[in-house]
Amino acid sequence: MSKGKFGEFGGMYAPEILVPVLEELAKAYDKYKNDEEFQEEFKYYLKQYVGRANPLYYAERLTKKLGGAKIYLKREDLNHMGAHKINNALGQVLLAKRMGKKRVIAETGAGQHGVATATVASMFGLECDIFMGAEDVRRQALNVFRMKLLGANVVAVEEGTATLTDAVDAALRNWVERSEDTFYLLGSAVGPHPYPTMVRDFQTVIGEEAREQILEAEGRLPDYLVACVGGGSNAIGLFYPFIEDKDVKMVGVEAAGQGVDTDKHAATFTKGKKGIIHGYKSYVLQDEGGQIMPVHSISAGLDYPGVGPEHSHLKDIGRASYEAVTDDEAVEAFKLLSKAEGIIPALESSHAIAYVEKLAPKLDKDQIIVMNLSGRGDKDVYTVADKMGVEI
Amino acid sequence: MGRIDSAFKRLKSEGQQAFIPFLMAGDPNLEMTKELVLEAQRRGADIIELGIPYSTPLADGPTIQRAAKRSLKNKTNLTAIFSLVEELREETQIPILLMGYYNLIFSYGLENFVKEAERVGVDGVIIPDLPLGEDQELRAYSNNLDIVLLVATNTTDRRLKAAAQNSSGFIYAVSTPGVTGAREDLSLEIKKVIDKLREYTGTPIAVGFGISKPEHVKDVHSFADGAIVGSAIIKKIEENLALLPDSEEEFIAKVGELIGELSGRDKG
């Protein structure tokens, strides 16, 4: 009877009142995921609106600088609105439309998913409320303004640490109250079934393109895939089409914040244990009594105490490994890519770059790394300037 | 027969229905919770529901969230709550259920949780985020511990039937779509759900969420076997926190008065 399991992870640990709503969604998704017309519509907008396919760019100067494996960047930062989040938002809003919903709601951390949701809601003329931790509202003022421009109402959530996890709680509560006319557009590969599967499927376009592109460029598959992991949607989107290719190693990079031995990090795999959060079973950052711990990362998109259940499964079966990178390392990587390649990366993606910095020099020059550059960093320049002690 | 079954059987023979107050364990501290449980019994409670405070409660409104926050300030955990029940058992045989989110129980260890709950005299458990379909693992460990399932006004017939078959102690019917919190009007959609459940089972049915006034309790008692009141009592606790720590007796009496009004059977 349990659905949406990845090994022992995932599932539908939701209040009974949400279950019929989730089952309705799962049923609708089951119907449309194999519906040719729906898939064609999705592909059409991915091309015409998002601007896909985006390049798999050979970062030659970065490669030379690090002096090891060849580094390719999957340019999700070049999507419409500047991040991978739009892929999933588009897929879900098309589904919402088919289900006859009039209103979409979403939670957001960095604001990227909120902007993506507001974008697609505005494009399809749906009412839109975005729930955001009050702390994140302050950190991401630019994205808040963008959402408002796009016609969305931004709800600042003051509870708890006033970050992503609290925004998720508030949005879910609102969905329970208004499920009849409302579609909950979840931004990452987390939450109760069917979200982890559905979000992965909508993000799989990243890996599918990357696979084709690397075969075209190099005539072979890469040795490593690297992507940052908060909830883990960009990473699972890149990884999924390569899962059966056993020689392709997959590394997810999580946020070590100020260090995994401090109380300010979001390193779920490094420091968490198995538990239940936000409707699914996975690794969870929690204290001994099972209370969810406050998390920290310089990047709001990685600031999350859970992680997508499929990643937990991939970790436990040894198919993927997960590393942690600190705030400071991410900021250095942010600066490095900006200078070396003329690409300002999102702080989330900078975590993946920081790991590539460690990995590439250890590999041979004929080895290949494909890294997901999940978003652009314009939204983060104030944070980085602040960290560098520069006043703008 | 367990304490919950006995209580419903006794009430039925008396032509009465259960009044079930919810208290957040450790709000504002465990000593007060103990006194409140005893007071609630004096004021007409038949069964007690004790909340386990959680950092991220998905199914609760702001009132119960604040209660959880106050309790967590004192680092209330399951071990302490089990000790509380153990102490209470020296003074009362009133049925006690724990209500808590699954991660707390999972983190404690399912087998340990059931063993310890049964040892100290907990009679049942309500886990709002452990719906039918995910509950087999916990059920496998349970001997005497009742696992109470929730149904809502939007629950499908298939799931109502399954809940009727699997819920023990009673079935918890959620009266209003949405989260917990006192509401002016009580949704009667739940009546339909109860009628359906009655076709499938003789297990008692208690209604919770949104019951805040004596007339709500009376109304629910006209069609269900029990009424659960949470937020209204928590609000009363909140309003009288200033009486602590100096006037504990007055604090207990103030909350007790409300419980007495709600139960309509004040024995105090």
PDB file of N, CA, C and O in Angstrom, chain B residues 17-51:
ATOM      1  N   GLN B  17     -21.421  10.174  26.822  1.00  0.00           N
ATOM      2  CA  GLN B  17     -20.350  10.204  25.835  1.00  0.00           C
ATOM      3  C   GLN B  17     -19.079  10.754  26.480  1.00  0.00           C
ATOM      4  O   GLN B  17     -19.155  11.453  27.487  1.00  0.00           O
ATOM      5  N   ALA B  18     -17.948  10.443  25.846  1.00  0.00           N
ATOM      6  CA  ALA B  18     -16.661  10.811  26.453  1.00  0.00           C
ATOM      7  C   ALA B  18     -16.321  12.277  26.215  1.00  0.00           C
ATOM      8  O   ALA B  18     -16.546  12.814  25.134  1.00  0.00           O
ATOM      9  N   PHE B  19     -15.767  12.893  27.268  1.00  0.00           N
ATOM     10  CA  PHE B  19     -15.179  14.222  27.118  1.00  0.00           C
ATOM     11  C   PHE B  19     -13.663  14.063  27.224  1.00  0.00           C
ATOM     12  O   PHE B  19     -13.146  13.548  28.213  1.00  0.00           O
ATOM     13  N   ILE B  20     -12.961  14.469  26.181  1.00  0.00           N
ATOM     14  CA  ILE B  20     -11.519  14.197  26.076  1.00  0.00           C
ATOM     15  C   ILE B  20     -10.744  15.508  25.892  1.00  0.00           C
ATOM     16  O   ILE B  20     -10.685  16.051  24.795  1.00  0.00           O
ATOM     17  N   PRO B  21     -10.182  16.045  26.975  1.00  0.00           N
ATOM     18  CA  PRO B  21      -9.362  17.246  26.800  1.00  0.00           C
ATOM     19  C   PRO B  21      -7.952  16.905  26.311  1.00  0.00           C
ATOM     20  O   PRO B  21      -7.426  15.836  26.631  1.00  0.00           O
ATOM     21  N   PHE B  22      -7.406  17.834  25.524  1.00  0.00           N
ATOM     22  CA  PHE B  22      -6.020  17.711  25.063  1.00  0.00           C
ATOM     23  C   PHE B  22      -5.161  18.680  25.847  1.00  0.00           C
ATOM     24  O   PHE B  22      -5.502  19.856  25.986  1.00  0.00           O
ATOM     25  N   LEU B  23      -4.060  18.173  26.375  1.00  0.00           N
ATOM     26  CA  LEU B  23      -3.081  19.033  27.050  1.00  0.00           C
ATOM     27  C   LEU B  23      -1.723  18.787  26.420  1.00  0.00           C
ATOM     28  O   LEU B  23      -1.379  17.653  26.093  1.00  0.00           O
ATOM     29  N   MET B  24      -0.967  19.855  26.195  1.00  0.00           N
ATOM     30  CA  MET B  24       0.396  19.675  25.702  1.00  0.00           C
ATOM     31  C   MET B  24       1.286  19.337  26.886  1.00  0.00           C
ATOM     32  O   MET B  24       1.388  20.138  27.830  1.00  0.00           O
ATOM     33  N   ALA B  25       1.891  18.163  26.879  1.00  0.00           N
ATOM     34  CA  ALA B  25       2.757  17.775  27.995  1.00  0.00           C
ATOM     35  C   ALA B  25       3.894  18.786  28.118  1.00  0.00           C
ATOM     36  O   ALA B  25       4.550  19.107  27.134  1.00  0.00           O
ATOM     37  N   GLY B  26       4.068  19.302  29.315  1.00  0.00           N
ATOM     38  CA  GLY B  26       5.162  20.248  29.537  1.00  0.00           C
ATOM     39  C   GLY B  26       4.792  21.700  29.297  1.00  0.00           C
ATOM     40  O   GLY B  26       5.648  22.577  29.366  1.00  0.00           O
ATOM     41  N   ASP B  27       3.527  21.964  29.013  1.00  0.00           N
ATOM     42  CA  ASP B  27       3.078  23.355  28.837  1.00  0.00           C
ATOM     43  C   ASP B  27       2.294  23.785  30.069  1.00  0.00           C
ATOM     44  O   ASP B  27       1.171  23.312  30.253  1.00  0.00           O
ATOM     45  N   PRO B  28       2.761  24.666  30.912  1.00  0.00           N
ATOM     46  CA  PRO B  28       4.072  25.318  30.793  1.00  0.00           C
ATOM     47  C   PRO B  28       5.219  24.490  31.391  1.00  0.00           C
ATOM     48  O   PRO B  28       6.363  24.784  31.114  1.00  0.00           O
ATOM     49  N   ASN B  29       4.920  23.472  32.200  1.00  0.00           N
ATOM     50  CA  ASN B  29       5.959  22.543  32.660  1.00  0.00           C
ATOM     51  C   ASN B  29       5.298  21.235  33.079  1.00  0.00           C
ATOM     52  O   ASN B  29       4.067  21.159  33.199  1.00  0.00           O
ATOM     53  N   LEU B  30       6.099  20.202  33.273  1.00  0.00           N
ATOM     54  CA  LEU B  30       5.519  18.873  33.499  1.00  0.00           C
ATOM     55  C   LEU B  30       4.780  18.762  34.835  1.00  0.00           C
ATOM     56  O   LEU B  30       3.802  18.027  34.950  1.00  0.00           O
ATOM     57  N   GLU B  31       5.232  19.519  35.852  1.00  0.00           N
ATOM     58  CA  GLU B  31       4.547  19.480  37.149  1.00  0.00           C
ATOM     59  C   GLU B  31       3.113  19.993  36.989  1.00  0.00           C
ATOM     60  O   GLU B  31       2.167  19.410  37.521  1.00  0.00           O
ATOM     61  N   MET B  32       2.993  21.092  36.237  1.00  0.00           N
ATOM     62  CA  MET B  32       1.659  21.656  36.010  1.00  0.00           C
ATOM     63  C   MET B  32       0.808  20.706  35.163  1.00  0.00           C
ATOM     64  O   MET B  32      -0.394  20.574  35.381  1.00  0.00           O
ATOM     65  N   THR B  33       1.426  20.060  34.190  1.00  0.00           N
ATOM     66  CA  THR B  33       0.673  19.111  33.360  1.00  0.00           C
ATOM     67  C   THR B  33       0.076  18.021  34.240  1.00  0.00           C
ATOM     68  O   THR B  33      -1.091  17.644  34.089  1.00  0.00           O
ATOM     69  N   LYS B  34       0.884  17.540  35.197  1.00  0.00           N
ATOM     70  CA  LYS B  34       0.386  16.496  36.098  1.00  0.00           C
ATOM     71  C   LYS B  34      -0.829  16.989  36.877  1.00  0.00           C
ATOM     72  O   LYS B  34      -1.872  16.316  36.931  1.00  0.00           O
ATOM     73  N   GLU B  35      -0.720  18.196  37.422  1.00  0.00           N
ATOM     74  CA  GLU B  35      -1.837  18.761  38.177  1.00  0.00           C
ATOM     75  C   GLU B  35      -3.053  18.981  37.278  1.00  0.00           C
ATOM     76  O   GLU B  35      -4.195  18.769  37.700  1.00  0.00           O
ATOM     77  N   LEU B  36      -2.803  19.414  36.030  1.00  0.00           N
ATOM     78  CA  LEU B  36      -3.905  19.673  35.102  1.00  0.00           C
ATOM     79  C   LEU B  36      -4.643  18.384  34.734  1.00  0.00           C
ATOM     80  O   LEU B  36      -5.864  18.375  34.594  1.00  0.00           O
ATOM     81  N   VAL B  37      -3.893  17.290  34.587  1.00  0.00           N
ATOM     82  CA  VAL B  37      -4.533  16.010  34.272  1.00  0.00           C
ATOM     83  C   VAL B  37      -5.469  15.610  35.414  1.00  0.00           C
ATOM     84  O   VAL B  37      -6.631  15.241  35.195  1.00  0.00           O
ATOM     85  N   LEU B  38      -4.965  15.738  36.650  1.00  0.00           N
ATOM     86  CA  LEU B  38      -5.778  15.346  37.811  1.00  0.00           C
ATOM     87  C   LEU B  38      -6.993  16.266  37.953  1.00  0.00           C
ATOM     88  O   LEU B  38      -8.096  15.811  38.252  1.00  0.00           O
ATOM     89  N   GLU B  39      -6.753  17.549  37.696  1.00  0.00           N
ATOM     90  CA  GLU B  39      -7.848  18.520  37.747  1.00  0.00           C
ATOM     91  C   GLU B  39      -8.896  18.209  36.668  1.00  0.00           C
ATOM     92  O   GLU B  39     -10.100  18.253  36.915  1.00  0.00           O
ATOM     93  N   ALA B  40      -8.415  17.886  35.465  1.00  0.00           N
ATOM     94  CA  ALA B  40      -9.329  17.589  34.356  1.00  0.00           C
ATOM     95  C   ALA B  40     -10.228  16.415  34.722  1.00  0.00           C
ATOM     96  O   ALA B  40     -11.431  16.424  34.450  1.00  0.00           O
ATOM     97  N   GLN B  41      -9.643  15.417  35.374  1.00  0.00           N
ATOM     98  CA  GLN B  41     -10.454  14.266  35.782  1.00  0.00           C
ATOM     99  C   GLN B  41     -11.537  14.691  36.789  1.00  0.00           C
ATOM    100  O   GLN B  41     -12.693  14.303  36.668  1.00  0.00           O
ATOM    101  N   ARG B  42     -11.129  15.530  37.738  1.00  0.00           N
ATOM    102  CA  ARG B  42     -12.108  16.040  38.714  1.00  0.00           C
ATOM    103  C   ARG B  42     -13.215  16.841  38.029  1.00  0.00           C
ATOM    104  O   ARG B  42     -14.340  16.886  38.490  1.00  0.00           O
ATOM    105  N   ARG B  43     -12.868  17.491  36.928  1.00  0.00           N
ATOM    106  CA  ARG B  43     -13.819  18.365  36.227  1.00  0.00           C
ATOM    107  C   ARG B  43     -14.579  17.646  35.119  1.00  0.00           C
ATOM    108  O   ARG B  43     -15.127  18.279  34.238  1.00  0.00           O
ATOM    109  N   GLY B  44     -14.516  16.323  35.098  1.00  0.00           N
ATOM    110  CA  GLY B  44     -15.392  15.587  34.193  1.00  0.00           C
ATOM    111  C   GLY B  44     -14.736  14.973  32.964  1.00  0.00           C
ATOM    112  O   GLY B  44     -15.440  14.474  32.086  1.00  0.00           O
ATOM    113  N   ALA B  45     -13.390  15.012  32.866  1.00  0.00           N
ATOM    114  CA  ALA B  45     -12.727  14.362  31.725  1.00  0.00           C
ATOM    115  C   ALA B  45     -12.805  12.850  31.886  1.00  0.00           C
ATOM    116  O   ALA B  45     -12.687  12.326  32.993  1.00  0.00           O
ATOM    117  N   ASP B  46     -13.038  12.159  30.757  1.00  0.00           N
ATOM    118  CA  ASP B  46     -13.107  10.696  30.787  1.00  0.00           C
ATOM    119  C   ASP B  46     -11.818  10.061  30.282  1.00  0.00           C
ATOM    120  O   ASP B  46     -11.461   8.949  30.664  1.00  0.00           O
ATOM    121  N   ILE B  47     -11.177  10.761  29.388  1.00  0.00           N
ATOM    122  CA  ILE B  47      -9.946  10.279  28.761  1.00  0.00           C
ATOM    123  C   ILE B  47      -9.057  11.504  28.593  1.00  0.00           C
ATOM    124  O   ILE B  47      -9.563  12.602  28.379  1.00  0.00           O
ATOM    125  N   ILE B  48      -7.738  11.316  28.707  1.00  0.00           N
ATOM    126  CA  ILE B  48      -6.822  12.455  28.538  1.00  0.00           C
ATOM    127  C   ILE B  48      -5.942  12.221  27.314  1.00  0.00           C
ATOM    128  O   ILE B  48      -5.419  11.124  27.112  1.00  0.00           O
ATOM    129  N   GLU B  49      -5.824  13.293  26.518  1.00  0.00           N
ATOM    130  CA  GLU B  49      -4.899  13.233  25.390  1.00  0.00           C
ATOM    131  C   GLU B  49      -3.732  14.151  25.710  1.00  0.00           C
ATOM    132  O   GLU B  49      -3.919  15.338  25.956  1.00  0.00           O
ATOM    133  N   LEU B  50      -2.526  13.572  25.733  1.00  0.00           N
ATOM    134  CA  LEU B  50      -1.328  14.350  26.066  1.00  0.00           C
ATOM    135  C   LEU B  50      -0.484  14.543  24.818  1.00  0.00           C
ATOM    136  O   LEU B  50      -0.053  13.572  24.195  1.00  0.00           O
ATOM    137  N   GLY B  51      -0.228  15.783  24.458  1.00  0.00           N
ATOM    138  CA  GLY B  51       0.588  16.063  23.281  1.00  0.00           C
ATOM    139  C   GLY B  51       2.068  15.935  23.586  1.00  0.00           C
ATOM    140  O   GLY B  51       2.522  16.297  24.663  1.00  0.00           O
TER     141      GLY B  51
END
